PDB file of C-alpha atoms in Angstrom:
ATOM      1  CA  MET A 102       0.027  -0.201   0.100  1.00  0.00           C
ATOM      2  CA  ASP A 103       1.150   3.547  -0.539  1.00  0.00           C
ATOM      3  CA  TYR A 104       1.641   4.946   2.791  1.00  0.00           C
ATOM      4  CA  LYS A 105       2.239   8.480   3.594  1.00  0.00           C
ATOM      5  CA  ARG A 106       4.466   9.755   6.031  1.00  0.00           C
ATOM      6  CA  LEU A 107       3.717  11.870   8.798  1.00  0.00           C
ATOM      7  CA  ILE A 108       5.688  14.053  10.960  1.00  0.00           C
ATOM      8  CA  ILE A 109       4.755  15.609  14.460  1.00  0.00           C
ATOM      9  CA  ARG A 110       4.099  19.305  14.198  1.00  0.00           C
ATOM     10  CA  GLY A 111       3.210  20.004  17.754  1.00  0.00           C
ATOM     11  CA  ILE A 112       0.908  19.122  20.691  1.00  0.00           C
ATOM     12  CA  SER A 113      -1.553  21.931  22.055  1.00  0.00           C
ATOM     13  CA  TYR A 114      -4.402  21.997  24.545  1.00  0.00           C
ATOM     14  CA  SER A 115      -7.571  21.091  23.107  1.00  0.00           C
ATOM     15  CA  GLN A 116      -9.789  23.814  22.425  1.00  0.00           C
ATOM     16  CA  THR A 117     -12.936  21.522  22.092  1.00  0.00           C
ATOM     17  CA  GLN A 118     -12.305  18.797  24.607  1.00  0.00           C
ATOM     18  CA  SER A 119     -11.586  19.725  28.240  1.00  0.00           C
ATOM     19  CA  GLY A 120      -8.605  18.119  29.849  1.00  0.00           C
ATOM     20  CA  ALA A 121      -7.375  16.695  26.410  1.00  0.00           C
ATOM     21  CA  TYR A 122      -4.675  17.568  23.885  1.00  0.00           C
ATOM     22  CA  ALA A 123      -4.478  17.707  19.984  1.00  0.00           C
ATOM     23  CA  LEU A 124      -1.634  15.940  18.563  1.00  0.00           C
ATOM     24  CA  LEU A 125      -0.808  17.448  14.915  1.00  0.00           C
ATOM     25  CA  LEU A 126       0.633  15.216  12.744  1.00  0.00           C
ATOM     26  CA  GLU A 127       1.472  16.490   9.146  1.00  0.00           C
ATOM     27  CA  HIS A 128       2.060  14.963   5.796  1.00  0.00           C
ATOM     28  CA  GLU A 129       5.352  16.147   4.746  1.00  0.00           C
ATOM     29  CA  GLU A 130       4.675  16.616   1.082  1.00  0.00           C
ATOM     30  CA  THR A 131       1.175  17.896   0.805  1.00  0.00           C
ATOM     31  CA  ASN A 132       1.077  19.777   4.341  1.00  0.00           C
ATOM     32  CA  VAL A 133      -2.237  18.369   5.359  1.00  0.00           C
ATOM     33  CA  LYS A 134      -2.399  18.066   8.976  1.00  0.00           C
ATOM     34  CA  LEU A 135      -3.808  15.202  10.833  1.00  0.00           C
ATOM     35  CA  PRO A 136      -5.108  16.296  14.110  1.00  0.00           C
ATOM     36  CA  VAL A 137      -5.273  13.453  16.720  1.00  0.00           C
ATOM     37  CA  VAL A 138      -7.208  13.914  20.026  1.00  0.00           C
ATOM     38  CA  ILE A 139      -5.013  12.340  22.938  1.00  0.00           C
ATOM     39  CA  GLY A 140      -5.021  12.239  26.650  1.00  0.00           C
ATOM     40  CA  ASN A 141      -3.197  14.448  29.011  1.00  0.00           C
ATOM     41  CA  PHE A 142      -0.635  11.435  30.088  1.00  0.00           C
ATOM     42  CA  GLU A 143      -0.319  10.508  26.700  1.00  0.00           C
ATOM     43  CA  ALA A 144       0.604  14.041  25.545  1.00  0.00           C
ATOM     44  CA  GLN A 145       3.205  14.299  28.681  1.00  0.00           C
ATOM     45  CA  SER A 146       4.854  10.771  27.359  1.00  0.00           C
ATOM     46  CA  ILE A 147       5.296  11.933  23.900  1.00  0.00           C
ATOM     47  CA  SER A 148       6.784  15.127  24.786  1.00  0.00           C
ATOM     48  CA  LEU A 149       9.050  13.633  27.233  1.00  0.00           C
ATOM     49  CA  GLY A 150      10.033  11.034  24.160  1.00  0.00           C
ATOM     50  CA  LEU A 151      10.943  14.067  21.831  1.00  0.00           C
ATOM     51  CA  GLU A 152      12.860  15.573  24.471  1.00  0.00           C
ATOM     52  CA  LYS A 153      15.911  13.249  24.970  1.00  0.00           C
ATOM     53  CA  ASP A 154      17.810  15.450  27.312  1.00  0.00           C
ATOM     54  CA  ILE A 155      14.920  14.872  29.971  1.00  0.00           C
ATOM     55  CA  HIS A 156      14.848  11.644  31.953  1.00  0.00           C
ATOM     56  CA  PRO A 157      11.827  11.358  34.920  1.00  0.00           C
ATOM     57  CA  PRO A 158      13.014   9.771  37.890  1.00  0.00           C
ATOM     58  CA  ARG A 159      11.287   6.538  37.563  1.00  0.00           C
ATOM     59  CA  PRO A 160      10.210   5.198  34.117  1.00  0.00           C
ATOM     60  CA  LEU A 161       6.990   5.840  32.456  1.00  0.00           C
ATOM     61  CA  THR A 162       5.043   3.056  31.072  1.00  0.00           C
ATOM     62  CA  HIS A 163       6.102   3.873  27.671  1.00  0.00           C
ATOM     63  CA  ASP A 164       9.684   3.978  28.737  1.00  0.00           C
ATOM     64  CA  LEU A 165       9.341   0.750  30.491  1.00  0.00           C
ATOM     65  CA  PHE A 166       7.683  -0.961  27.341  1.00  0.00           C
ATOM     66  CA  ALA A 167      10.409   0.463  25.293  1.00  0.00           C
ATOM     67  CA  LYS A 168      12.968  -0.982  27.259  1.00  0.00           C
ATOM     68  CA  PHE A 169      10.980  -4.270  27.363  1.00  0.00           C
ATOM     69  CA  VAL A 170      11.207  -4.319  23.486  1.00  0.00           C
ATOM     70  CA  ALA A 171      14.779  -3.667  23.365  1.00  0.00           C
ATOM     71  CA  ILE A 172      15.576  -6.241  25.805  1.00  0.00           C
ATOM     72  CA  THR A 173      13.648  -8.779  24.008  1.00  0.00           C
ATOM     73  CA  ASN A 174      15.789  -8.193  20.876  1.00  0.00           C
ATOM     74  CA  TYR A 175      13.116  -6.431  19.074  1.00  0.00           C
ATOM     75  CA  GLU A 176      13.083  -2.880  17.454  1.00  0.00           C
ATOM     76  CA  LEU A 177      10.092  -0.688  16.684  1.00  0.00           C
ATOM     77  CA  VAL A 178      10.023  -0.385  12.642  1.00  0.00           C
ATOM     78  CA  SER A 179       7.301   1.885  12.147  1.00  0.00           C
ATOM     79  CA  VAL A 180       3.625   2.996  13.140  1.00  0.00           C
ATOM     80  CA  ILE A 181       0.758   2.984  10.913  1.00  0.00           C
ATOM     81  CA  ILE A 182      -2.164   4.859  11.336  1.00  0.00           C
ATOM     82  CA  TYR A 183      -4.592   2.636   9.053  1.00  0.00           C
ATOM     83  CA  GLN A 184      -8.319   3.462   9.901  1.00  0.00           C
ATOM     84  CA  ILE A 185     -10.610   5.771  11.304  1.00  0.00           C
ATOM     85  CA  ILE A 186     -14.208   5.102  12.554  1.00  0.00           C
ATOM     86  CA  ASP A 187     -16.295   7.758  14.173  1.00  0.00           C
ATOM     87  CA  GLY A 188     -13.566   9.916  14.822  1.00  0.00           C
ATOM     88  CA  VAL A 189     -11.354   7.344  16.705  1.00  0.00           C
ATOM     89  CA  PHE A 190      -7.885   6.450  14.612  1.00  0.00           C
ATOM     90  CA  PHE A 191      -6.605   2.740  14.780  1.00  0.00           C
ATOM     91  CA  SER A 192      -2.859   2.226  14.658  1.00  0.00           C
ATOM     92  CA  ASN A 193      -0.605  -0.880  14.340  1.00  0.00           C
ATOM     93  CA  ILE A 194       3.113  -0.890  15.740  1.00  0.00           C
ATOM     94  CA  ASN A 195       5.296  -2.764  13.489  1.00  0.00           C
ATOM     95  CA  PHE A 196       8.186  -4.749  15.211  1.00  0.00           C
ATOM     96  CA  LYS A 197      10.842  -6.742  14.012  1.00  0.00           C
ATOM     97  CA  ASN A 198      13.243  -9.160  15.644  1.00  0.00           C
ATOM     98  CA  LYS A 199      16.841  -8.542  15.329  1.00  0.00           C
ATOM     99  CA  ALA A 200      18.000 -11.842  15.548  1.00  0.00           C
ATOM    100  CA  ASN A 201      15.425 -13.782  12.754  1.00  0.00           C
ATOM    101  CA  ASN A 202      13.928 -10.920  11.229  1.00  0.00           C
ATOM    102  CA  GLU A 203      10.466 -12.005  12.666  1.00  0.00           C
ATOM    103  CA  GLU A 204       7.835  -9.859  12.103  1.00  0.00           C
ATOM    104  CA  LEU A 205       5.425  -8.554  14.833  1.00  0.00           C
ATOM    105  CA  ILE A 206       2.202  -6.338  14.553  1.00  0.00           C
ATOM    106  CA  MET A 207       0.473  -5.021  17.491  1.00  0.00           C
ATOM    107  CA  ASP A 208      -2.800  -3.440  17.722  1.00  0.00           C
ATOM    108  CA  ALA A 209      -2.434   0.097  19.760  1.00  0.00           C
ATOM    109  CA  ARG A 210      -4.116   3.471  20.530  1.00  0.00           C
ATOM    110  CA  THR A 211      -2.717   5.700  18.103  1.00  0.00           C
ATOM    111  CA  SER A 212      -1.203   8.248  21.340  1.00  0.00           C
ATOM    112  CA  ASP A 213       0.596   5.136  22.572  1.00  0.00           C
ATOM    113  CA  ALA A 214       1.659   4.222  19.106  1.00  0.00           C
ATOM    114  CA  VAL A 215       3.146   7.714  18.535  1.00  0.00           C
ATOM    115  CA  ALA A 216       4.890   7.753  22.246  1.00  0.00           C
ATOM    116  CA  MET A 217       6.698   4.639  21.288  1.00  0.00           C
ATOM    117  CA  ALA A 218       7.432   5.886  17.791  1.00  0.00           C
ATOM    118  CA  VAL A 219       9.463   8.728  19.170  1.00  0.00           C
ATOM    119  CA  ARG A 220      11.173   6.702  21.668  1.00  0.00           C
ATOM    120  CA  PHE A 221      12.710   4.757  18.692  1.00  0.00           C
ATOM    121  CA  ASP A 222      13.077   7.500  16.161  1.00  0.00           C
ATOM    122  CA  ALA A 223      10.518   5.174  14.084  1.00  0.00           C
ATOM    123  CA  PRO A 224       8.509   6.720  11.237  1.00  0.00           C
ATOM    124  CA  ILE A 225       4.970   7.284  11.589  1.00  0.00           C
ATOM    125  CA  TYR A 226       2.690   6.563   8.583  1.00  0.00           C
ATOM    126  CA  THR A 227      -0.945   6.418   7.426  1.00  0.00           C
ATOM    127  CA  THR A 228      -3.145   5.722   4.268  1.00  0.00           C
ATOM    128  CA  PRO A 229      -4.431   8.022   1.775  1.00  0.00           C
ATOM    129  CA  GLN A 230      -8.056   7.098   2.499  1.00  0.00           C
ATOM    130  CA  VAL A 231      -7.360   8.250   6.490  1.00  0.00           C
ATOM    131  CA  LEU A 232      -5.683  11.294   5.023  1.00  0.00           C
ATOM    132  CA  SER A 233      -8.188  12.435   2.658  1.00  0.00           C
ATOM    133  CA  GLU A 234     -10.983  11.437   5.289  1.00  0.00           C
ATOM    134  CA  ALA A 235      -9.667  13.204   8.444  1.00  0.00           C
ATOM    135  CA  GLY A 236      -6.699  15.374   7.369  1.00  0.00           C
ATOM    136  CA  ILE A 237      -7.163  19.261   7.132  1.00  0.00           C
ATOM    137  CA  LEU A 238      -5.155  21.741   5.184  1.00  0.00           C
ATOM    138  CA  LEU A 239      -4.537  24.183   7.872  1.00  0.00           C
ATOM    139  CA  GLU A 240      -2.079  27.213   7.181  1.00  0.00           C
ATOM    140  CA  LEU A 241      -0.529  27.975  10.594  1.00  0.00           C
ATOM    141  CA  ASP A 242      -0.164  31.488  11.197  1.00  0.00           C
ATOM    142  CA  GLU A 243       3.087  33.454  11.732  1.00  0.00           C
ATOM    143  CA  PRO A 244       4.110  32.913  15.366  1.00  0.00           C
ATOM    144  CA  SER A 245       2.698  35.909  17.787  1.00  0.00           C
ATOM    145  CA  ILE A 246       3.496  36.188  21.394  1.00  0.00           C
ATOM    146  CA  GLU A 247      -0.113  35.966  22.329  1.00  0.00           C
ATOM    147  CA  GLY A 248      -0.085  32.212  23.598  1.00  0.00           C
ATOM    148  CA  SER A 249       2.600  29.540  23.535  1.00  0.00           C
ATOM    149  CA  GLU A 250       0.480  26.709  22.510  1.00  0.00           C
ATOM    150  CA  GLU A 251       0.275  28.448  19.179  1.00  0.00           C
ATOM    151  CA  VAL A 252       3.762  29.024  18.681  1.00  0.00           C
ATOM    152  CA  ILE A 253       4.481  25.775  19.822  1.00  0.00           C
ATOM    153  CA  ALA A 254       2.043  23.998  17.302  1.00  0.00           C
ATOM    154  CA  GLU A 255       3.475  25.846  14.624  1.00  0.00           C
ATOM    155  CA  GLY A 256       7.113  24.801  15.604  1.00  0.00           C
ATOM    156  CA  ASP A 257       8.341  28.017  14.471  1.00  0.00           C
ATOM    157  CA  LEU A 258      10.578  29.343  17.187  1.00  0.00           C
ATOM    158  CA  ALA A 259      13.369  30.398  15.025  1.00  0.00           C
ATOM    159  CA  SER A 260      11.831  33.843  13.957  1.00  0.00           C
ATOM    160  CA  LEU A 261      11.493  34.601  17.862  1.00  0.00           C
ATOM    161  CA  THR A 262      13.898  36.959  19.661  1.00  0.00           C
ATOM    162  CA  LEU A 263      15.294  35.366  22.726  1.00  0.00           C
ATOM    163  CA  GLU A 264      13.175  38.042  25.006  1.00  0.00           C
ATOM    164  CA  ASP A 265      10.146  36.784  23.237  1.00  0.00           C
ATOM    165  CA  LEU A 266      10.983  32.998  23.790  1.00  0.00           C
ATOM    166  CA  GLN A 267      11.808  33.975  27.732  1.00  0.00           C
ATOM    167  CA  LYS A 268       8.419  35.666  27.746  1.00  0.00           C
ATOM    168  CA  LEU A 269       6.382  32.794  26.216  1.00  0.00           C
ATOM    169  CA  LEU A 270       8.360  30.741  28.623  1.00  0.00           C
ATOM    170  CA  GLU A 271       7.249  32.677  31.705  1.00  0.00           C
ATOM    171  CA  ASP A 272       3.483  32.634  30.423  1.00  0.00           C
ATOM    172  CA  ALA A 273       3.834  28.879  29.721  1.00  0.00           C
ATOM    173  CA  VAL A 274       5.071  28.348  33.307  1.00  0.00           C
ATOM    174  CA  LYS A 275       2.331  30.404  34.951  1.00  0.00           C
ATOM    175  CA  ASP A 276      -0.313  28.897  32.462  1.00  0.00           C
ATOM    176  CA  GLU A 277       1.021  25.493  33.884  1.00  0.00           C
ATOM    177  CA  ASP A 278       1.475  24.519  30.436  1.00  0.00           C
ATOM    178  CA  PHE A 279       4.579  22.439  30.878  1.00  0.00           C
ATOM    179  CA  ASP A 280       4.724  20.834  27.360  1.00  0.00           C
ATOM    180  CA  ALA A 281       5.325  24.477  25.857  1.00  0.00           C
ATOM    181  CA  ALA A 282       7.357  25.419  28.547  1.00  0.00           C
ATOM    182  CA  MET A 283       9.831  22.377  27.883  1.00  0.00           C
ATOM    183  CA  GLU A 284      10.040  23.110  24.184  1.00  0.00           C
ATOM    184  CA  LEU A 285      10.844  27.117  24.991  1.00  0.00           C
ATOM    185  CA  GLN A 286      13.418  26.088  27.283  1.00  0.00           C
ATOM    186  CA  GLN A 287      14.910  23.738  24.790  1.00  0.00           C
ATOM    187  CA  GLU A 288      14.971  26.366  21.947  1.00  0.00           C
ATOM    188  CA  ILE A 289      16.782  28.933  24.733  1.00  0.00           C
ATOM    189  CA  LYS A 290      19.347  26.610  25.825  1.00  0.00           C
ATOM    190  CA  LYS A 291      20.239  25.800  21.903  1.00  0.00           C
ATOM    191  CA  ARG A 292      20.448  29.667  21.425  1.00  0.00           C
ATOM    192  CA  ASN A 293      22.346  30.182  24.441  1.00  0.00           C
ATOM    193  CA  LYS A 294      25.181  27.195  23.651  1.00  0.00           C
ATOM    194  CA  LYS A 295      25.381  29.260  20.265  1.00  0.00           C
ATOM    195  CA  ILE A 296      26.344  32.226  21.873  1.00  0.00           C
ATOM    196  CA  GLU A 297      29.019  30.764  24.073  1.00  0.00           C
TER     197      GLU A 297
END
């Protein structure tokens, strides 16, 4: 099948569902976005998986499972979001045994599948049907200092000044938006290293 590769564009607090987050995936070639509603725990786990330098004092469930996969001599090859029914995405996690090339396919919630994919730097794919059914062509605005969620979702922090980033970081911490704060802090650290 002709799968379409997706990249993670950001995670933001869901404006439509209280206590939920929106994971924004994007098809690299067409810029069509695939918004997936995920829970707080999964949003935190995906964010921590993307941020390789931050390690929680005790392993999260996804970290524990990733360690188990590695110990059993498997590798996570890819994640495929293969279907959407009544707004619910269905995904498979594809594993391969390093010793005998045996393949293993596991059904998973999309949020869990993505949380695992970021830990293995594995590609995320979807079908053309899912992309046409649930994808939206969303042009993201230029970043503004109004709110950290919009800037983080756009992933365009490079155009902001160091002072703007610091202000956004303060606002994110004040609003208890720790995912946004983590990403802003990472950008500030990166820039400070360049200055040194």
